[in-house]
PDB file of N, CA, C and O in Angstrom:
ATOM      1  N   MET C   1      71.902 127.645  61.538  1.00 54.00           N
ATOM      2  CA  MET C   1      71.444 126.470  60.766  1.00 54.00           C
ATOM      3  C   MET C   1      71.410 126.798  59.250  1.00 54.00           C
ATOM      4  O   MET C   1      70.833 127.748  58.924  1.00 54.00           O
ATOM      5  N   SER C   2      72.061 125.953  58.483  1.00 62.00           N
ATOM      6  CA  SER C   2      72.012 126.072  56.972  1.00 62.00           C
ATOM      7  C   SER C   2      70.620 125.648  56.564  1.00 62.00           C
ATOM      8  O   SER C   2      70.151 124.552  56.853  1.00 62.00           O
ATOM      9  N   THR C   3      70.084 126.394  55.669  1.00 69.00           N
ATOM     10  CA  THR C   3      68.818 125.975  55.064  1.00 69.00           C
ATOM     11  C   THR C   3      68.957 125.165  53.860  1.00 69.00           C
ATOM     12  O   THR C   3      67.928 124.583  53.286  1.00 69.00           O
ATOM     13  N   LYS C   4      70.095 124.878  53.388  1.00 76.00           N
ATOM     14  CA  LYS C   4      70.337 124.124  52.105  1.00 76.00           C
ATOM     15  C   LYS C   4      69.965 122.674  52.358  1.00 76.00           C
ATOM     16  O   LYS C   4      69.495 122.005  51.372  1.00 76.00           O
ATOM     17  N   LYS C   5      70.138 122.098  53.449  1.00 82.00           N
ATOM     18  CA  LYS C   5      69.832 120.672  53.758  1.00 82.00           C
ATOM     19  C   LYS C   5      68.470 120.538  54.396  1.00 82.00           C
ATOM     20  O   LYS C   5      68.073 119.416  54.744  1.00 82.00           O
ATOM     21  N   LEU C   6      67.680 121.631  54.607  1.00 87.00           N
ATOM     22  CA  LEU C   6      66.424 121.563  55.276  1.00 87.00           C
ATOM     23  C   LEU C   6      65.345 120.833  54.438  1.00 87.00           C
ATOM     24  O   LEU C   6      65.130 121.124  53.213  1.00 87.00           O
ATOM     25  N   GLU C   7      64.828 119.711  55.061  1.00 90.00           N
ATOM     26  CA  GLU C   7      63.730 118.979  54.356  1.00 90.00           C
ATOM     27  C   GLU C   7      62.461 119.075  55.125  1.00 90.00           C
ATOM     28  O   GLU C   7      61.368 118.988  54.447  1.00 90.00           O
ATOM     29  N   VAL C   8      62.419 119.317  56.397  1.00 92.00           N
ATOM     30  CA  VAL C   8      61.226 119.298  57.277  1.00 92.00           C
ATOM     31  C   VAL C   8      61.192 120.627  58.167  1.00 92.00           C
ATOM     32  O   VAL C   8      62.176 120.846  58.687  1.00 92.00           O
ATOM     33  N   ILE C   9      60.009 121.312  58.091  1.00 92.00           N
ATOM     34  CA  ILE C   9      59.818 122.348  59.043  1.00 92.00           C
ATOM     35  C   ILE C   9      58.670 121.891  59.931  1.00 92.00           C
ATOM     36  O   ILE C   9      57.490 121.777  59.417  1.00 92.00           O
ATOM     37  N   LYS C  10      58.877 121.756  61.177  1.00 93.00           N
ATOM     38  CA  LYS C  10      57.790 121.284  62.088  1.00 93.00           C
ATOM     39  C   LYS C  10      57.407 122.512  62.984  1.00 93.00           C
ATOM     40  O   LYS C  10      58.269 123.149  63.628  1.00 93.00           O
ATOM     41  N   VAL C  11      56.059 122.831  62.954  1.00 94.00           N
ATOM     42  CA  VAL C  11      55.594 123.955  63.737  1.00 94.00           C
ATOM     43  C   VAL C  11      54.692 123.339  64.849  1.00 94.00           C
ATOM     44  O   VAL C  11      53.745 122.597  64.496  1.00 94.00           O
ATOM     45  N   VAL C  12      54.991 123.690  66.063  1.00 92.00           N
ATOM     46  CA  VAL C  12      54.161 123.184  67.233  1.00 92.00           C
ATOM     47  C   VAL C  12      53.730 124.401  68.075  1.00 92.00           C
ATOM     48  O   VAL C  12      54.338 125.457  68.061  1.00 92.00           O
ATOM     49  N   THR C  13      52.649 124.081  68.878  1.00 88.00           N
ATOM     50  CA  THR C  13      52.168 125.088  69.847  1.00 88.00           C
ATOM     51  C   THR C  13      51.347 124.376  70.871  1.00 88.00           C
ATOM     52  O   THR C  13      50.782 123.308  70.582  1.00 88.00           O
ATOM     53  N   ASN C  14      51.380 124.950  72.060  1.00 86.00           N
ATOM     54  CA  ASN C  14      50.320 124.580  72.999  1.00 86.00           C
ATOM     55  C   ASN C  14      49.127 125.303  72.761  1.00 86.00           C
ATOM     56  O   ASN C  14      49.098 126.272  72.097  1.00 86.00           O
ATOM     57  N   LYS C  15      47.985 124.841  73.272  1.00 81.00           N
ATOM     58  CA  LYS C  15      46.736 125.585  73.077  1.00 81.00           C
ATOM     59  C   LYS C  15      46.876 126.951  73.630  1.00 81.00           C
ATOM     60  O   LYS C  15      47.193 127.102  74.872  1.00 81.00           O
ATOM     61  N   LEU C  16      46.678 128.004  72.857  1.00 71.00           N
ATOM     62  CA  LEU C  16      46.828 129.343  73.429  1.00 71.00           C
ATOM     63  C   LEU C  16      45.602 129.798  74.117  1.00 71.00           C
ATOM     64  O   LEU C  16      44.409 129.670  73.490  1.00 71.00           O
ATOM     65  N   ASP C  17      45.672 130.306  75.280  1.00 73.00           N
ATOM     66  CA  ASP C  17      44.476 130.816  76.122  1.00 73.00           C
ATOM     67  C   ASP C  17      44.406 132.294  75.854  1.00 73.00           C
ATOM     68  O   ASP C  17      44.921 133.097  76.586  1.00 73.00           O
ATOM     69  N   LEU C  18      43.731 132.707  74.781  1.00 71.00           N
ATOM     70  CA  LEU C  18      43.671 134.090  74.393  1.00 71.00           C
ATOM     71  C   LEU C  18      42.481 134.748  74.969  1.00 71.00           C
ATOM     72  O   LEU C  18      41.318 134.270  74.992  1.00 71.00           O
ATOM     73  N   ASP C  19      42.698 136.032  75.419  1.00 72.00           N
ATOM     74  CA  ASP C  19      41.511 136.805  75.890  1.00 72.00           C
ATOM     75  C   ASP C  19      40.872 137.585  74.693  1.00 72.00           C
ATOM     76  O   ASP C  19      41.404 137.559  73.660  1.00 72.00           O
ATOM     77  N   ILE C  20      39.845 138.243  74.918  1.00 70.00           N
ATOM     78  CA  ILE C  20      39.118 138.899  73.816  1.00 70.00           C
ATOM     79  C   ILE C  20      39.955 139.979  73.131  1.00 70.00           C
ATOM     80  O   ILE C  20      39.862 140.119  71.974  1.00 70.00           O
ATOM     81  N   LYS C  21      40.777 140.678  73.847  1.00 67.00           N
ATOM     82  CA  LYS C  21      41.705 141.752  73.260  1.00 67.00           C
ATOM     83  C   LYS C  21      42.644 141.027  72.278  1.00 67.00           C
ATOM     84  O   LYS C  21      42.973 141.550  71.218  1.00 67.00           O
ATOM     85  N   GLN C  22      43.233 139.842  72.655  1.00 65.00           N
ATOM     86  CA  GLN C  22      44.188 139.204  71.817  1.00 65.00           C
ATOM     87  C   GLN C  22      43.506 138.573  70.519  1.00 65.00           C
ATOM     88  O   GLN C  22      44.221 138.300  69.599  1.00 65.00           O
ATOM     89  N   LEU C  23      42.195 138.431  70.596  1.00 66.00           N
ATOM     90  CA  LEU C  23      41.500 137.810  69.401  1.00 66.00           C
ATOM     91  C   LEU C  23      41.197 138.930  68.362  1.00 66.00           C
ATOM     92  O   LEU C  23      40.876 138.592  67.273  1.00 66.00           O
ATOM     93  N   GLN C  24      41.210 140.216  68.765  1.00 66.00           N
ATOM     94  CA  GLN C  24      40.988 141.273  67.868  1.00 66.00           C
ATOM     95  C   GLN C  24      42.142 141.526  66.936  1.00 66.00           C
ATOM     96  O   GLN C  24      43.322 141.236  67.276  1.00 66.00           O
ATOM     97  N   SER C  25      41.909 142.055  65.827  1.00 61.00           N
ATOM     98  CA  SER C  25      42.945 142.403  64.833  1.00 61.00           C
ATOM     99  C   SER C  25      43.793 143.590  65.272  1.00 61.00           C
ATOM    100  O   SER C  25      43.206 144.514  65.964  1.00 61.00           O
ATOM    101  N   PRO C  26      45.058 143.732  65.028  1.00 65.00           N
ATOM    102  CA  PRO C  26      45.876 142.699  64.416  1.00 65.00           C
ATOM    103  C   PRO C  26      46.425 141.771  65.536  1.00 65.00           C
ATOM    104  O   PRO C  26      46.694 142.175  66.608  1.00 65.00           O
ATOM    105  N   ARG C  27      46.513 140.500  65.100  1.00 67.00           N
ATOM    106  CA  ARG C  27      46.938 139.396  66.089  1.00 67.00           C
ATOM    107  C   ARG C  27      48.463 139.298  65.962  1.00 67.00           C
ATOM    108  O   ARG C  27      49.039 139.420  64.916  1.00 67.00           O
ATOM    109  N   ARG C  28      49.061 139.092  67.113  1.00 74.00           N
ATOM    110  CA  ARG C  28      50.587 138.891  67.182  1.00 74.00           C
ATOM    111  C   ARG C  28      50.857 137.689  68.049  1.00 74.00           C
ATOM    112  O   ARG C  28      50.286 137.574  69.131  1.00 74.00           O
ATOM    113  N   HIS C  29      51.716 136.878  67.528  1.00 80.00           N
ATOM    114  CA  HIS C  29      52.191 135.703  68.303  1.00 80.00           C
ATOM    115  C   HIS C  29      53.768 135.661  68.184  1.00 80.00           C
ATOM    116  O   HIS C  29      54.301 136.215  67.180  1.00 80.00           O
ATOM    117  N   CYS C  30      54.438 135.149  69.057  1.00 86.00           N
ATOM    118  CA  CYS C  30      55.921 135.003  68.959  1.00 86.00           C
ATOM    119  C   CYS C  30      56.285 133.579  68.780  1.00 86.00           C
ATOM    120  O   CYS C  30      55.434 132.722  68.921  1.00 86.00           O
ATOM    121  N   CYS C  31      57.526 133.295  68.481  1.00 89.00           N
ATOM    122  CA  CYS C  31      57.969 131.952  68.331  1.00 89.00           C
ATOM    123  C   CYS C  31      59.455 131.795  68.689  1.00 89.00           C
ATOM    124  O   CYS C  31      60.159 132.789  68.853  1.00 89.00           O
ATOM    125  N   ASP C  32      59.801 130.524  68.945  1.00 90.00           N
ATOM    126  CA  ASP C  32      61.145 130.239  69.167  1.00 90.00           C
ATOM    127  C   ASP C  32      61.502 129.064  68.193  1.00 90.00           C
ATOM    128  O   ASP C  32      60.763 128.200  67.922  1.00 90.00           O
ATOM    129  N   VAL C  33      62.790 129.266  67.676  1.00 90.00           N
ATOM    130  CA  VAL C  33      63.387 128.214  66.784  1.00 90.00           C
ATOM    131  C   VAL C  33      64.076 127.291  67.686  1.00 90.00           C
ATOM    132  O   VAL C  33      65.089 127.714  68.388  1.00 90.00           O
ATOM    133  N   LEU C  34      63.653 126.001  67.801  1.00 89.00           N
ATOM    134  CA  LEU C  34      64.186 125.109  68.817  1.00 89.00           C
ATOM    135  C   LEU C  34      65.438 124.386  68.188  1.00 89.00           C
ATOM    136  O   LEU C  34      65.563 124.258  67.042  1.00 89.00           O
ATOM    137  N   PRO C  35      66.394 124.085  69.054  1.00 86.00           N
ATOM    138  CA  PRO C  35      67.555 123.415  68.572  1.00 86.00           C
ATOM    139  C   PRO C  35      67.269 122.098  68.040  1.00 86.00           C
ATOM    140  O   PRO C  35      66.339 121.447  68.536  1.00 86.00           O
ATOM    141  N   SER C  36      68.011 121.672  66.943  1.00 82.00           N
ATOM    142  CA  SER C  36      67.772 120.360  66.322  1.00 82.00           C
ATOM    143  C   SER C  36      69.022 119.604  66.314  1.00 82.00           C
ATOM    144  O   SER C  36      70.108 120.069  66.203  1.00 82.00           O
ATOM    145  N   SER C  37      68.953 118.229  66.473  1.00 81.00           N
ATOM    146  CA  SER C  37      70.050 117.389  66.497  1.00 81.00           C
ATOM    147  C   SER C  37      70.307 116.913  65.061  1.00 81.00           C
ATOM    148  O   SER C  37      71.441 116.347  64.799  1.00 81.00           O
ATOM    149  N   THR C  38      69.456 117.193  64.072  1.00 82.00           N
ATOM    150  CA  THR C  38      69.691 116.800  62.667  1.00 82.00           C
ATOM    151  C   THR C  38      69.687 118.137  61.881  1.00 82.00           C
ATOM    152  O   THR C  38      69.125 119.159  62.243  1.00 82.00           O
ATOM    153  N   GLY C  39      70.404 118.015  60.842  1.00 81.00           N
ATOM    154  CA  GLY C  39      70.567 119.201  59.983  1.00 81.00           C
ATOM    155  C   GLY C  39      69.416 119.408  58.936  1.00 81.00           C
ATOM    156  O   GLY C  39      69.463 120.348  58.174  1.00 81.00           O
ATOM    157  N   ASP C  40      68.496 118.391  58.862  1.00 89.00           N
ATOM    158  CA  ASP C  40      67.453 118.467  57.862  1.00 89.00           C
ATOM    159  C   ASP C  40      66.130 118.889  58.387  1.00 89.00           C
ATOM    160  O   ASP C  40      65.129 118.949  57.644  1.00 89.00           O
ATOM    161  N   MET C  41      65.995 119.263  59.737  1.00 91.00           N
ATOM    162  CA  MET C  41      64.743 119.466  60.241  1.00 91.00           C
ATOM    163  C   MET C  41      64.885 120.849  61.107  1.00 91.00           C
ATOM    164  O   MET C  41      65.861 121.031  61.843  1.00 91.00           O
ATOM    165  N   MET C  42      63.778 121.645  61.005  1.00 92.00           N
ATOM    166  CA  MET C  42      63.757 122.896  61.800  1.00 92.00           C
ATOM    167  C   MET C  42      62.431 122.743  62.568  1.00 92.00           C
ATOM    168  O   MET C  42      61.393 122.468  61.956  1.00 92.00           O
ATOM    169  N   GLU C  43      62.491 123.054  63.901  1.00 92.00           N
ATOM    170  CA  GLU C  43      61.259 123.043  64.656  1.00 92.00           C
ATOM    171  C   GLU C  43      60.972 124.455  65.270  1.00 92.00           C
ATOM    172  O   GLU C  43      61.826 125.056  65.855  1.00 92.00           O
ATOM    173  N   VAL C  44      59.792 124.892  65.022  1.00 93.00           N
ATOM    174  CA  VAL C  44      59.385 126.288  65.462  1.00 93.00           C
ATOM    175  C   VAL C  44      58.232 126.144  66.433  1.00 93.00           C
ATOM    176  O   VAL C  44      57.234 125.487  66.069  1.00 93.00           O
ATOM    177  N   ALA C  45      58.321 126.756  67.569  1.00 93.00           N
ATOM    178  CA  ALA C  45      57.266 126.701  68.655  1.00 93.00           C
ATOM    179  C   ALA C  45      56.597 128.005  68.638  1.00 93.00           C
ATOM    180  O   ALA C  45      57.237 129.025  68.941  1.00 93.00           O
ATOM    181  N   ILE C  46      55.296 128.091  68.402  1.00 89.00           N
ATOM    182  CA  ILE C  46      54.543 129.291  68.439  1.00 89.00           C
ATOM    183  C   ILE C  46      54.075 129.521  69.900  1.00 89.00           C
ATOM    184  O   ILE C  46      53.659 128.551  70.540  1.00 89.00           O
ATOM    185  N   ARG C  47      54.081 130.679  70.321  1.00 87.00           N
ATOM    186  CA  ARG C  47      53.698 131.007  71.708  1.00 87.00           C
ATOM    187  C   ARG C  47      53.195 132.416  71.877  1.00 87.00           C
ATOM    188  O   ARG C  47      53.299 133.216  70.859  1.00 87.00           O
ATOM    189  N   GLU C  48      52.586 132.695  73.019  1.00 81.00           N
ATOM    190  CA  GLU C  48      52.132 134.184  73.262  1.00 81.00           C
ATOM    191  C   GLU C  48      53.480 134.949  73.503  1.00 81.00           C
ATOM    192  O   GLU C  48      54.447 134.422  74.094  1.00 81.00           O
ATOM    193  N   CYS C  49      53.349 136.214  73.049  1.00 82.00           N
ATOM    194  CA  CYS C  49      54.496 137.078  73.313  1.00 82.00           C
ATOM    195  C   CYS C  49      54.592 137.427  74.803  1.00 82.00           C
ATOM    196  O   CYS C  49      53.501 137.643  75.485  1.00 82.00           O
ATOM    197  N   LYS C  50      55.758 137.644  75.305  1.00 81.00           N
ATOM    198  CA  LYS C  50      55.883 138.133  76.686  1.00 81.00           C
ATOM    199  C   LYS C  50      55.634 139.593  76.775  1.00 81.00           C
ATOM    200  O   LYS C  50      55.629 140.282  75.834  1.00 81.00           O
ATOM    201  N   ASP C  51      55.492 140.082  77.972  1.00 80.00           N
ATOM    202  CA  ASP C  51      55.030 141.457  78.238  1.00 80.00           C
ATOM    203  C   ASP C  51      55.968 142.491  77.523  1.00 80.00           C
ATOM    204  O   ASP C  51      55.549 143.419  76.865  1.00 80.00           O
ATOM    205  N   ASP C  52      57.294 142.386  77.648  1.00 82.00           N
ATOM    206  CA  ASP C  52      58.219 143.353  77.182  1.00 82.00           C
ATOM    207  C   ASP C  52      58.950 142.929  75.941  1.00 82.00           C
ATOM    208  O   ASP C  52      59.907 143.465  75.613  1.00 82.00           O
ATOM    209  N   GLU C  53      58.255 141.955  75.190  1.00 80.00           N
ATOM    210  CA  GLU C  53      59.004 141.475  74.014  1.00 80.00           C
ATOM    211  C   GLU C  53      58.723 142.303  72.797  1.00 80.00           C
ATOM    212  O   GLU C  53      57.562 142.736  72.545  1.00 80.00           O
ATOM    213  N   LEU C  54      59.747 142.630  72.037  1.00 74.00           N
ATOM    214  CA  LEU C  54      59.572 143.438  70.863  1.00 74.00           C
ATOM    215  C   LEU C  54      59.143 142.621  69.635  1.00 74.00           C
ATOM    216  O   LEU C  54      59.521 141.451  69.502  1.00 74.00           O
ATOM    217  N   ILE C  55      58.293 143.135  68.864  1.00 69.00           N
ATOM    218  CA  ILE C  55      57.917 142.436  67.616  1.00 69.00           C
ATOM    219  C   ILE C  55      58.269 143.280  66.453  1.00 69.00           C
ATOM    220  O   ILE C  55      58.019 144.409  66.387  1.00 69.00           O
ATOM    221  N   TYR C  56      58.911 142.611  65.502  1.00 66.00           N
ATOM    222  CA  TYR C  56      59.465 143.298  64.322  1.00 66.00           C
ATOM    223  C   TYR C  56      58.498 143.017  63.210  1.00 66.00           C
ATOM    224  O   TYR C  56      58.098 141.910  62.947  1.00 66.00           O
ATOM    225  N   MET C  57      58.057 144.090  62.509  1.00 61.00           N
ATOM    226  CA  MET C  57      57.121 143.982  61.284  1.00 61.00           C
ATOM    227  C   MET C  57      57.906 144.552  60.205  1.00 61.00           C
ATOM    228  O   MET C  57      58.518 145.576  60.244  1.00 61.00           O
ATOM    229  N   HIS C  58      57.683 143.872  59.031  1.00 58.00           N
ATOM    230  CA  HIS C  58      58.339 144.341  57.750  1.00 58.00           C
ATOM    231  C   HIS C  58      57.528 145.708  57.237  1.00 58.00           C
ATOM    232  O   HIS C  58      56.479 145.851  57.386  1.00 58.00           O
TER     233      HIS C  58
END
């Protein structure tokens, strides 16, 4: 997706059911960039990370 025409970034999530360990620092969540039918909007879905999912930190 080209970011030059991007006008809207929509971020969505379901209510996350976090346990006490997940509420402690540092917190990590994963996301998916959803397909868009228009070139001016990007939709990002925040979700809990899966068990074997890698997380990249800068």
